[in-house]
């Protein structure tokens, strides 16, 4: 096994959501190391409910085309809802701020709907990443706890990528066409698609590569008692 190149404090601080990738794929060995790291994630009662489908090459390209065609036809089939309108107050403001920072980095004006839609569709092209992982889960109860297990897995996966010199981005949008992904990958109907992760090597020359989304001070998020 190769040795991760970053220490933990560097890993968590250097992990960012990458939206421009080089075409270079990871080798099978590199891919297995990341997947092995992610297996160590904690889960409720050690159920290890992550069911992961990794796509590359022609399979990935065909899925990109299918998702874009489906989206343009207005046929989204997400297993779980998502709407910016569900955010409120400071949470809504932060969601707007993060979008502004991204579009500003690309020189896209707020009212340029066509360009913004073009960038939105890049999600379905995996931002040109050579690989993507679709994170499926069984349905337990109201799905909240199993979804949190998938989140744990995703963060391990993302940190492993960073520590080993690769890059990734978690994407809710990769769950917006769950029906066609399930059909294409032979996933049973009772497995839900929470989100996907595009990954590979970052294109560090891309304008979006410079973005660092700000974080709140600890005292805003955490209260100490006793
Ligand atoms: C579960 C999850 C889903 C996300 N979905 C998307 C997405 O569909 N498209 C996208 O461009 N970014 C997506 N993001 C990335 C967030 O915008 C990003 O994590 C946030 O702005 C903080 O930036 P950073 O990851 O670079 O620190 C997602 C992040 C998470 C955790």
PDB file of C-alpha atoms and ligand atoms in Angstrom:
ATOM      1  CA  UNK A   1       0.000   0.000   0.000  1.00  0.00           C
ATOM      2  CA  UNK A   2       1.324   3.477  -0.815  1.00  0.00           C
ATOM      3  CA  UNK A   3       1.678   5.980   2.004  1.00  0.00           C
ATOM      4  CA  UNK A   4      -0.714   8.951   2.189  1.00  0.00           C
ATOM      5  CA  UNK A   5       1.227  12.120   1.486  1.00  0.00           C
ATOM      6  CA  UNK A   6      -0.505  14.501   3.892  1.00  0.00           C
ATOM      7  CA  UNK A   7      -0.838  14.615   7.660  1.00  0.00           C
ATOM      8  CA  UNK A   8      -4.350  14.777   9.116  1.00  0.00           C
ATOM      9  CA  UNK A   9      -4.419  18.539   9.834  1.00  0.00           C
ATOM     10  CA  UNK A  10      -3.271  19.297   6.292  1.00  0.00           C
ATOM     11  CA  UNK A  11      -5.731  16.800   4.847  1.00  0.00           C
ATOM     12  CA  UNK A  12      -8.844  18.312   6.436  1.00  0.00           C
ATOM     13  CA  UNK A  13      -7.769  21.840   5.557  1.00  0.00           C
ATOM     14  CA  UNK A  14      -6.701  21.101   2.005  1.00  0.00           C
ATOM     15  CA  UNK A  15      -9.804  19.088   1.052  1.00  0.00           C
ATOM     16  CA  UNK A  16     -11.966  21.216  -1.202  1.00  0.00           C
ATOM     17  CA  UNK A  17     -14.751  20.493  -3.635  1.00  0.00           C
ATOM     18  CA  UNK A  18     -12.975  20.314  -6.992  1.00  0.00           C
ATOM     19  CA  UNK A  19     -14.944  21.360 -10.081  1.00  0.00           C
ATOM     20  CA  UNK A  20     -12.222  20.926 -12.736  1.00  0.00           C
ATOM     21  CA  UNK A  21     -10.324  17.664 -13.224  1.00  0.00           C
ATOM     22  CA  UNK A  22      -7.532  16.356 -15.436  1.00  0.00           C
ATOM     23  CA  UNK A  23      -8.474  13.367 -17.637  1.00  0.00           C
ATOM     24  CA  UNK A  24      -5.771  11.166 -16.031  1.00  0.00           C
ATOM     25  CA  UNK A  25      -7.396   8.179 -14.296  1.00  0.00           C
ATOM     26  CA  UNK A  26      -6.261   6.667 -11.013  1.00  0.00           C
ATOM     27  CA  UNK A  27      -4.660   3.239 -11.326  1.00  0.00           C
ATOM     28  CA  UNK A  28      -6.629   0.248 -10.015  1.00  0.00           C
ATOM     29  CA  UNK A  29      -4.271   0.077  -7.028  1.00  0.00           C
ATOM     30  CA  UNK A  30      -4.766   3.759  -6.182  1.00  0.00           C
ATOM     31  CA  UNK A  31      -8.515   3.361  -6.462  1.00  0.00           C
ATOM     32  CA  UNK A  32      -8.521   0.312  -4.195  1.00  0.00           C
ATOM     33  CA  UNK A  33      -6.510   2.177  -1.545  1.00  0.00           C
ATOM     34  CA  UNK A  34      -9.096   4.961  -1.377  1.00  0.00           C
ATOM     35  CA  UNK A  35     -11.958   2.443  -1.244  1.00  0.00           C
ATOM     36  CA  UNK A  36     -10.134   0.524   1.491  1.00  0.00           C
ATOM     37  CA  UNK A  37      -9.704   3.701   3.563  1.00  0.00           C
ATOM     38  CA  UNK A  38     -13.395   4.534   3.224  1.00  0.00           C
ATOM     39  CA  UNK A  39     -14.401   1.067   4.496  1.00  0.00           C
ATOM     40  CA  UNK A  40     -13.114   2.108   7.937  1.00  0.00           C
ATOM     41  CA  UNK A  41     -15.953   4.635   8.331  1.00  0.00           C
ATOM     42  CA  UNK A  42     -18.217   4.298  11.372  1.00  0.00           C
ATOM     43  CA  UNK A  43     -21.888   3.403  10.961  1.00  0.00           C
ATOM     44  CA  UNK A  44     -24.938   2.853  13.159  1.00  0.00           C
ATOM     45  CA  UNK A  45     -24.558  -0.628  14.748  1.00  0.00           C
ATOM     46  CA  UNK A  46     -21.787  -1.324  12.208  1.00  0.00           C
ATOM     47  CA  UNK A  47     -24.379  -1.915   9.491  1.00  0.00           C
ATOM     48  CA  UNK A  48     -21.921  -0.542   6.884  1.00  0.00           C
ATOM     49  CA  UNK A  49     -24.846   0.377   4.641  1.00  0.00           C
ATOM     50  CA  UNK A  50     -22.822   1.993   1.848  1.00  0.00           C
ATOM     51  CA  UNK A  51     -23.425   0.339  -1.519  1.00  0.00           C
ATOM     52  CA  UNK A  52     -21.036   2.042  -3.868  1.00  0.00           C
ATOM     53  CA  UNK A  53     -20.916   1.889  -7.659  1.00  0.00           C
ATOM     54  CA  UNK A  54     -17.771   3.338  -9.242  1.00  0.00           C
ATOM     55  CA  UNK A  55     -18.002   4.332 -12.906  1.00  0.00           C
ATOM     56  CA  UNK A  56     -15.193   5.204 -15.314  1.00  0.00           C
ATOM     57  CA  UNK A  57     -14.539   5.331 -19.068  1.00  0.00           C
ATOM     58  CA  UNK A  58     -17.370   4.631 -21.488  1.00  0.00           C
ATOM     59  CA  UNK A  59     -19.846   3.660 -18.726  1.00  0.00           C
ATOM     60  CA  UNK A  60     -19.313   7.047 -17.067  1.00  0.00           C
ATOM     61  CA  UNK A  61     -19.584   8.913 -20.383  1.00  0.00           C
ATOM     62  CA  UNK A  62     -22.851   7.173 -21.286  1.00  0.00           C
ATOM     63  CA  UNK A  63     -24.321   8.028 -17.881  1.00  0.00           C
ATOM     64  CA  UNK A  64     -23.322  11.678 -18.371  1.00  0.00           C
ATOM     65  CA  UNK A  65     -25.167  11.790 -21.685  1.00  0.00           C
ATOM     66  CA  UNK A  66     -28.223  10.028 -20.239  1.00  0.00           C
ATOM     67  CA  UNK A  67     -28.430  12.372 -17.211  1.00  0.00           C
ATOM     68  CA  UNK A  68     -28.108  15.478 -19.380  1.00  0.00           C
ATOM     69  CA  UNK A  69     -30.763  14.264 -21.845  1.00  0.00           C
ATOM     70  CA  UNK A  70     -33.091  13.368 -18.975  1.00  0.00           C
ATOM     71  CA  UNK A  71     -32.500  16.721 -17.269  1.00  0.00           C
ATOM     72  CA  UNK A  72     -33.097  18.741 -20.428  1.00  0.00           C
ATOM     73  CA  UNK A  73     -36.329  16.771 -20.886  1.00  0.00           C
ATOM     74  CA  UNK A  74     -37.352  17.854 -17.360  1.00  0.00           C
ATOM     75  CA  UNK A  75     -37.445  14.262 -16.107  1.00  0.00           C
ATOM     76  CA  UNK A  76     -35.589  14.330 -12.784  1.00  0.00           C
ATOM     77  CA  UNK A  77     -36.187  11.344 -10.464  1.00  0.00           C
ATOM     78  CA  UNK A  78     -34.348  12.094  -7.182  1.00  0.00           C
ATOM     79  CA  UNK A  79     -34.912   9.637  -4.334  1.00  0.00           C
ATOM     80  CA  UNK A  80     -34.631  12.506  -1.829  1.00  0.00           C
ATOM     81  CA  UNK A  81     -35.797  16.083  -2.224  1.00  0.00           C
ATOM     82  CA  UNK A  82     -33.532  19.115  -2.526  1.00  0.00           C
ATOM     83  CA  UNK A  83     -34.457  22.774  -2.764  1.00  0.00           C
ATOM     84  CA  UNK A  84     -32.586  25.973  -1.962  1.00  0.00           C
ATOM     85  CA  UNK A  85     -35.945  27.234  -0.689  1.00  0.00           C
ATOM     86  CA  UNK A  86     -35.700  24.774   2.218  1.00  0.00           C
ATOM     87  CA  UNK A  87     -32.762  26.784   3.627  1.00  0.00           C
ATOM     88  CA  UNK A  88     -33.628  29.774   5.788  1.00  0.00           C
ATOM     89  CA  UNK A  89     -31.945  32.764   7.455  1.00  0.00           C
ATOM     90  CA  UNK A  90     -28.150  32.539   7.718  1.00  0.00           C
ATOM     91  CA  UNK A  91     -28.213  29.072   6.119  1.00  0.00           C
ATOM     92  CA  UNK A  92     -29.847  30.469   3.003  1.00  0.00           C
ATOM     93  CA  UNK A  93     -27.397  33.404   2.954  1.00  0.00           C
ATOM     94  CA  UNK A  94     -24.428  31.026   3.137  1.00  0.00           C
ATOM     95  CA  UNK A  95     -25.812  28.934   0.267  1.00  0.00           C
ATOM     96  CA  UNK A  96     -26.088  32.072  -1.870  1.00  0.00           C
ATOM     97  CA  UNK A  97     -22.613  33.239  -0.853  1.00  0.00           C
ATOM     98  CA  UNK A  98     -21.039  29.929  -1.871  1.00  0.00           C
ATOM     99  CA  UNK A  99     -22.713  30.046  -5.297  1.00  0.00           C
ATOM    100  CA  UNK A 100     -21.610  33.663  -5.771  1.00  0.00           C
ATOM    101  CA  UNK A 101     -17.986  32.827  -4.948  1.00  0.00           C
ATOM    102  CA  UNK A 102     -18.044  29.991  -7.502  1.00  0.00           C
ATOM    103  CA  UNK A 103     -19.672  31.963 -10.330  1.00  0.00           C
ATOM    104  CA  UNK A 104     -17.483  35.009  -9.618  1.00  0.00           C
ATOM    105  CA  UNK A 105     -14.387  32.820  -9.965  1.00  0.00           C
ATOM    106  CA  UNK A 106     -15.632  31.846 -13.438  1.00  0.00           C
ATOM    107  CA  UNK A 107     -16.526  35.439 -14.360  1.00  0.00           C
ATOM    108  CA  UNK A 108     -20.216  34.511 -14.755  1.00  0.00           C
ATOM    109  CA  UNK A 109     -22.694  37.264 -13.909  1.00  0.00           C
ATOM    110  CA  UNK A 110     -25.555  36.531 -11.514  1.00  0.00           C
ATOM    111  CA  UNK A 111     -28.192  37.172 -14.183  1.00  0.00           C
ATOM    112  CA  UNK A 112     -26.434  35.168 -16.932  1.00  0.00           C
ATOM    113  CA  UNK A 113     -28.914  32.291 -16.782  1.00  0.00           C
ATOM    114  CA  UNK A 114     -27.560  30.485 -19.868  1.00  0.00           C
ATOM    115  CA  UNK A 115     -23.990  30.337 -18.576  1.00  0.00           C
ATOM    116  CA  UNK A 116     -25.150  29.300 -15.129  1.00  0.00           C
ATOM    117  CA  UNK A 117     -27.229  26.518 -16.646  1.00  0.00           C
ATOM    118  CA  UNK A 118     -24.202  25.388 -18.648  1.00  0.00           C
ATOM    119  CA  UNK A 119     -22.193  25.175 -15.417  1.00  0.00           C
ATOM    120  CA  UNK A 120     -25.056  23.359 -13.692  1.00  0.00           C
ATOM    121  CA  UNK A 121     -24.974  20.716 -16.457  1.00  0.00           C
ATOM    122  CA  UNK A 122     -21.224  20.230 -15.858  1.00  0.00           C
ATOM    123  CA  UNK A 123     -22.290  18.421 -12.667  1.00  0.00           C
ATOM    124  CA  UNK A 124     -23.711  15.651 -14.849  1.00  0.00           C
ATOM    125  CA  UNK A 125     -20.452  15.535 -16.821  1.00  0.00           C
ATOM    126  CA  UNK A 126     -18.725  14.849 -13.509  1.00  0.00           C
ATOM    127  CA  UNK A 127     -16.773  18.099 -14.039  1.00  0.00           C
ATOM    128  CA  UNK A 128     -14.662  15.978 -16.465  1.00  0.00           C
ATOM    129  CA  UNK A 129     -13.453  13.720 -13.648  1.00  0.00           C
ATOM    130  CA  UNK A 130     -12.261  10.284 -14.840  1.00  0.00           C
ATOM    131  CA  UNK A 131     -14.251   8.472 -12.116  1.00  0.00           C
ATOM    132  CA  UNK A 132     -17.410   8.842 -10.076  1.00  0.00           C
ATOM    133  CA  UNK A 133     -18.812   6.894  -7.141  1.00  0.00           C
ATOM    134  CA  UNK A 134     -22.601   6.629  -6.781  1.00  0.00           C
ATOM    135  CA  UNK A 135     -23.527   6.154  -3.123  1.00  0.00           C
ATOM    136  CA  UNK A 136     -26.582   3.919  -2.745  1.00  0.00           C
ATOM    137  CA  UNK A 137     -28.165   2.927   0.553  1.00  0.00           C
ATOM    138  CA  UNK A 138     -30.790   0.498   1.835  1.00  0.00           C
ATOM    139  CA  UNK A 139     -33.872   2.132   3.338  1.00  0.00           C
ATOM    140  CA  UNK A 140     -34.121   1.840   7.150  1.00  0.00           C
ATOM    141  CA  UNK A 141     -36.976   3.662   8.902  1.00  0.00           C
ATOM    142  CA  UNK A 142     -37.062   7.347   8.022  1.00  0.00           C
ATOM    143  CA  UNK A 143     -33.600   7.035   6.338  1.00  0.00           C
ATOM    144  CA  UNK A 144     -31.991   9.776   8.430  1.00  0.00           C
ATOM    145  CA  UNK A 145     -29.544   7.548  10.284  1.00  0.00           C
ATOM    146  CA  UNK A 146     -28.542   5.508   7.279  1.00  0.00           C
ATOM    147  CA  UNK A 147     -28.006   8.730   5.327  1.00  0.00           C
ATOM    148  CA  UNK A 148     -25.701   9.952   8.094  1.00  0.00           C
ATOM    149  CA  UNK A 149     -23.699   6.700   7.726  1.00  0.00           C
ATOM    150  CA  UNK A 150     -23.328   7.426   4.018  1.00  0.00           C
ATOM    151  CA  UNK A 151     -22.118  10.922   4.933  1.00  0.00           C
ATOM    152  CA  UNK A 152     -19.473   9.393   7.196  1.00  0.00           C
ATOM    153  CA  UNK A 153     -18.357   7.161   4.335  1.00  0.00           C
ATOM    154  CA  UNK A 154     -18.260  10.068   1.912  1.00  0.00           C
ATOM    155  CA  UNK A 155     -16.070  12.184   4.168  1.00  0.00           C
ATOM    156  CA  UNK A 156     -13.595   9.304   4.674  1.00  0.00           C
ATOM    157  CA  UNK A 157     -13.531   8.856   0.915  1.00  0.00           C
ATOM    158  CA  UNK A 158     -12.933  12.564   0.282  1.00  0.00           C
ATOM    159  CA  UNK A 159     -10.231  12.846   2.948  1.00  0.00           C
ATOM    160  CA  UNK A 160      -8.494   9.747   1.599  1.00  0.00           C
ATOM    161  CA  UNK A 161      -8.468  11.306  -1.878  1.00  0.00           C
ATOM    162  CA  UNK A 162      -6.927  14.501  -0.504  1.00  0.00           C
ATOM    163  CA  UNK A 163      -4.352  12.750   1.691  1.00  0.00           C
ATOM    164  CA  UNK A 164      -3.201  10.712  -1.301  1.00  0.00           C
ATOM    165  CA  UNK A 165      -2.897  13.692  -3.662  1.00  0.00           C
ATOM    166  CA  UNK A 166      -6.180  13.279  -5.561  1.00  0.00           C
ATOM    167  CA  UNK A 167      -9.346  15.388  -5.520  1.00  0.00           C
ATOM    168  CA  UNK A 168     -13.109  14.966  -5.432  1.00  0.00           C
ATOM    169  CA  UNK A 169     -16.476  16.611  -5.024  1.00  0.00           C
ATOM    170  CA  UNK A 170     -19.646  15.297  -3.374  1.00  0.00           C
ATOM    171  CA  UNK A 171     -22.642  16.039  -5.627  1.00  0.00           C
ATOM    172  CA  UNK A 172     -26.297  15.973  -4.653  1.00  0.00           C
ATOM    173  CA  UNK A 173     -27.016  16.546  -8.332  1.00  0.00           C
ATOM    174  CA  UNK A 174     -25.625  13.094  -9.165  1.00  0.00           C
ATOM    175  CA  UNK A 175     -28.667  11.756  -7.312  1.00  0.00           C
ATOM    176  CA  UNK A 176     -31.202  13.660  -9.415  1.00  0.00           C
ATOM    177  CA  UNK A 177     -31.568  10.904 -12.015  1.00  0.00           C
ATOM    178  CA  UNK A 178     -31.664   7.905  -9.723  1.00  0.00           C
ATOM    179  CA  UNK A 179     -33.935   5.817 -11.958  1.00  0.00           C
ATOM    180  CA  UNK A 180     -31.623   5.846 -14.960  1.00  0.00           C
ATOM    181  CA  UNK A 181     -28.511   5.257 -12.819  1.00  0.00           C
ATOM    182  CA  UNK A 182     -30.176   2.279 -11.098  1.00  0.00           C
ATOM    183  CA  UNK A 183     -31.265   0.816 -14.445  1.00  0.00           C
ATOM    184  CA  UNK A 184     -27.870   1.339 -16.094  1.00  0.00           C
ATOM    185  CA  UNK A 185     -25.878  -0.149 -13.193  1.00  0.00           C
ATOM    186  CA  UNK A 186     -28.275  -2.965 -12.283  1.00  0.00           C
ATOM    187  CA  UNK A 187     -29.031  -1.613  -8.805  1.00  0.00           C
ATOM    188  CA  UNK A 188     -32.204  -3.042  -7.167  1.00  0.00           C
ATOM    189  CA  UNK A 189     -35.165  -0.644  -6.923  1.00  0.00           C
ATOM    190  CA  UNK A 190     -35.151  -0.658  -3.116  1.00  0.00           C
ATOM    191  CA  UNK A 191     -31.656   0.877  -2.925  1.00  0.00           C
ATOM    192  CA  UNK A 192     -31.798   4.666  -2.784  1.00  0.00           C
ATOM    193  CA  UNK A 193     -29.241   6.970  -4.348  1.00  0.00           C
ATOM    194  CA  UNK A 194     -28.180   9.644  -1.844  1.00  0.00           C
ATOM    195  CA  UNK A 195     -25.487  11.414  -3.889  1.00  0.00           C
ATOM    196  CA  UNK A 196     -22.344  10.851  -5.920  1.00  0.00           C
ATOM    197  CA  UNK A 197     -18.660  11.792  -5.753  1.00  0.00           C
ATOM    198  CA  UNK A 198     -16.700  12.736  -8.864  1.00  0.00           C
ATOM    199  CA  UNK A 199     -12.984  12.234  -8.396  1.00  0.00           C
ATOM    200  CA  UNK A 200      -9.549  12.132 -10.006  1.00  0.00           C
ATOM    201  CA  UNK A 201      -6.702  14.640 -10.196  1.00  0.00           C
ATOM    202  CA  UNK A 202      -7.512  18.340  -9.792  1.00  0.00           C
ATOM    203  CA  UNK A 203      -6.815  20.672 -12.683  1.00  0.00           C
ATOM    204  CA  UNK A 204      -5.031  23.210 -10.511  1.00  0.00           C
ATOM    205  CA  UNK A 205      -4.823  25.718 -13.378  1.00  0.00           C
ATOM    206  CA  UNK A 206      -8.633  26.104 -13.575  1.00  0.00           C
ATOM    207  CA  UNK A 207     -10.027  29.410 -12.213  1.00  0.00           C
ATOM    208  CA  UNK A 208     -12.367  27.526  -9.838  1.00  0.00           C
ATOM    209  CA  UNK A 209      -9.373  25.750  -8.282  1.00  0.00           C
ATOM    210  CA  UNK A 210      -8.534  28.892  -6.341  1.00  0.00           C
ATOM    211  CA  UNK A 211     -11.834  28.961  -4.432  1.00  0.00           C
ATOM    212  CA  UNK A 212     -11.704  28.419  -0.702  1.00  0.00           C
ATOM    213  CA  UNK A 213     -15.179  28.552   0.825  1.00  0.00           C
ATOM    214  CA  UNK A 214     -15.006  30.359   4.188  1.00  0.00           C
ATOM    215  CA  UNK A 215     -15.762  28.663   7.494  1.00  0.00           C
ATOM    216  CA  UNK A 216     -17.491  30.083  10.555  1.00  0.00           C
ATOM    217  CA  UNK A 217     -15.565  30.631  13.770  1.00  0.00           C
ATOM    218  CA  UNK A 218     -15.895  27.632  16.122  1.00  0.00           C
ATOM    219  CA  UNK A 219     -17.803  29.779  18.646  1.00  0.00           C
ATOM    220  CA  UNK A 220     -20.611  30.316  16.106  1.00  0.00           C
ATOM    221  CA  UNK A 221     -21.136  26.589  15.681  1.00  0.00           C
ATOM    222  CA  UNK A 222     -20.297  25.218  19.133  1.00  0.00           C
ATOM    223  CA  UNK A 223     -21.384  26.104  22.661  1.00  0.00           C
ATOM    224  CA  UNK A 224     -19.433  24.808  25.601  1.00  0.00           C
ATOM    225  CA  UNK A 225     -21.320  23.728  28.730  1.00  0.00           C
ATOM    226  CA  UNK A 226     -19.799  23.116  32.125  1.00  0.00           C
TER     227      UNK A 226
HETATM  228  C1  LIG B   1     -23.602  16.095   0.407  1.00  0.00           C
HETATM  229  C2  LIG B   1     -23.049  17.211  -0.444  1.00  0.00           C
HETATM  230  C3  LIG B   1     -23.587  17.444  -1.694  1.00  0.00           C
HETATM  231  C4  LIG B   1     -23.069  18.447  -2.533  1.00  0.00           C
HETATM  232  N1  LIG B   1     -23.591  18.605  -3.790  1.00  0.00           N
HETATM  233  C5  LIG B   1     -22.994  19.451  -4.667  1.00  0.00           C
HETATM  234  C6  LIG B   1     -23.433  19.506  -6.025  1.00  0.00           C
HETATM  235  O1  LIG B   1     -24.386  18.823  -6.440  1.00  0.00           O
HETATM  236  N2  LIG B   1     -22.769  20.327  -6.870  1.00  0.00           N
HETATM  237  C7  LIG B   1     -21.710  21.112  -6.456  1.00  0.00           C
HETATM  238  O2  LIG B   1     -21.143  21.835  -7.285  1.00  0.00           O
HETATM  239  N3  LIG B   1     -21.280  21.082  -5.160  1.00  0.00           N
HETATM  240  C8  LIG B   1     -21.870  20.248  -4.264  1.00  0.00           C
HETATM  241  N4  LIG B   1     -21.414  20.159  -2.974  1.00  0.00           N
HETATM  242  C9  LIG B   1     -20.213  20.902  -2.585  1.00  0.00           C
HETATM  243  C10 LIG B   1     -20.508  22.054  -1.616  1.00  0.00           C
HETATM  244  O3  LIG B   1     -20.961  23.166  -2.341  1.00  0.00           O
HETATM  245  C11 LIG B   1     -19.211  22.368  -0.849  1.00  0.00           C
HETATM  246  O4  LIG B   1     -18.875  21.274  -0.033  1.00  0.00           O
HETATM  247  C12 LIG B   1     -19.332  23.617   0.032  1.00  0.00           C
HETATM  248  O5  LIG B   1     -19.592  24.763  -0.738  1.00  0.00           O
HETATM  249  C13 LIG B   1     -18.042  23.847   0.843  1.00  0.00           C
HETATM  250  O6  LIG B   1     -16.940  23.970  -0.025  1.00  0.00           O
HETATM  251  P1  LIG B   1     -15.679  22.988   0.036  1.00  0.00           P
HETATM  252  O7  LIG B   1     -16.185  21.573  -0.081  1.00  0.00           O
HETATM  253  O8  LIG B   1     -14.818  23.379  -1.124  1.00  0.00           O
HETATM  254  O9  LIG B   1     -15.002  23.209   1.364  1.00  0.00           O
HETATM  255  C14 LIG B   1     -21.972  19.231  -2.092  1.00  0.00           C
HETATM  256  C15 LIG B   1     -21.460  19.008  -0.802  1.00  0.00           C
HETATM  257  C16 LIG B   1     -21.991  18.021   0.004  1.00  0.00           C
HETATM  258  C17 LIG B   1     -21.400  17.771   1.376  1.00  0.00           C
END
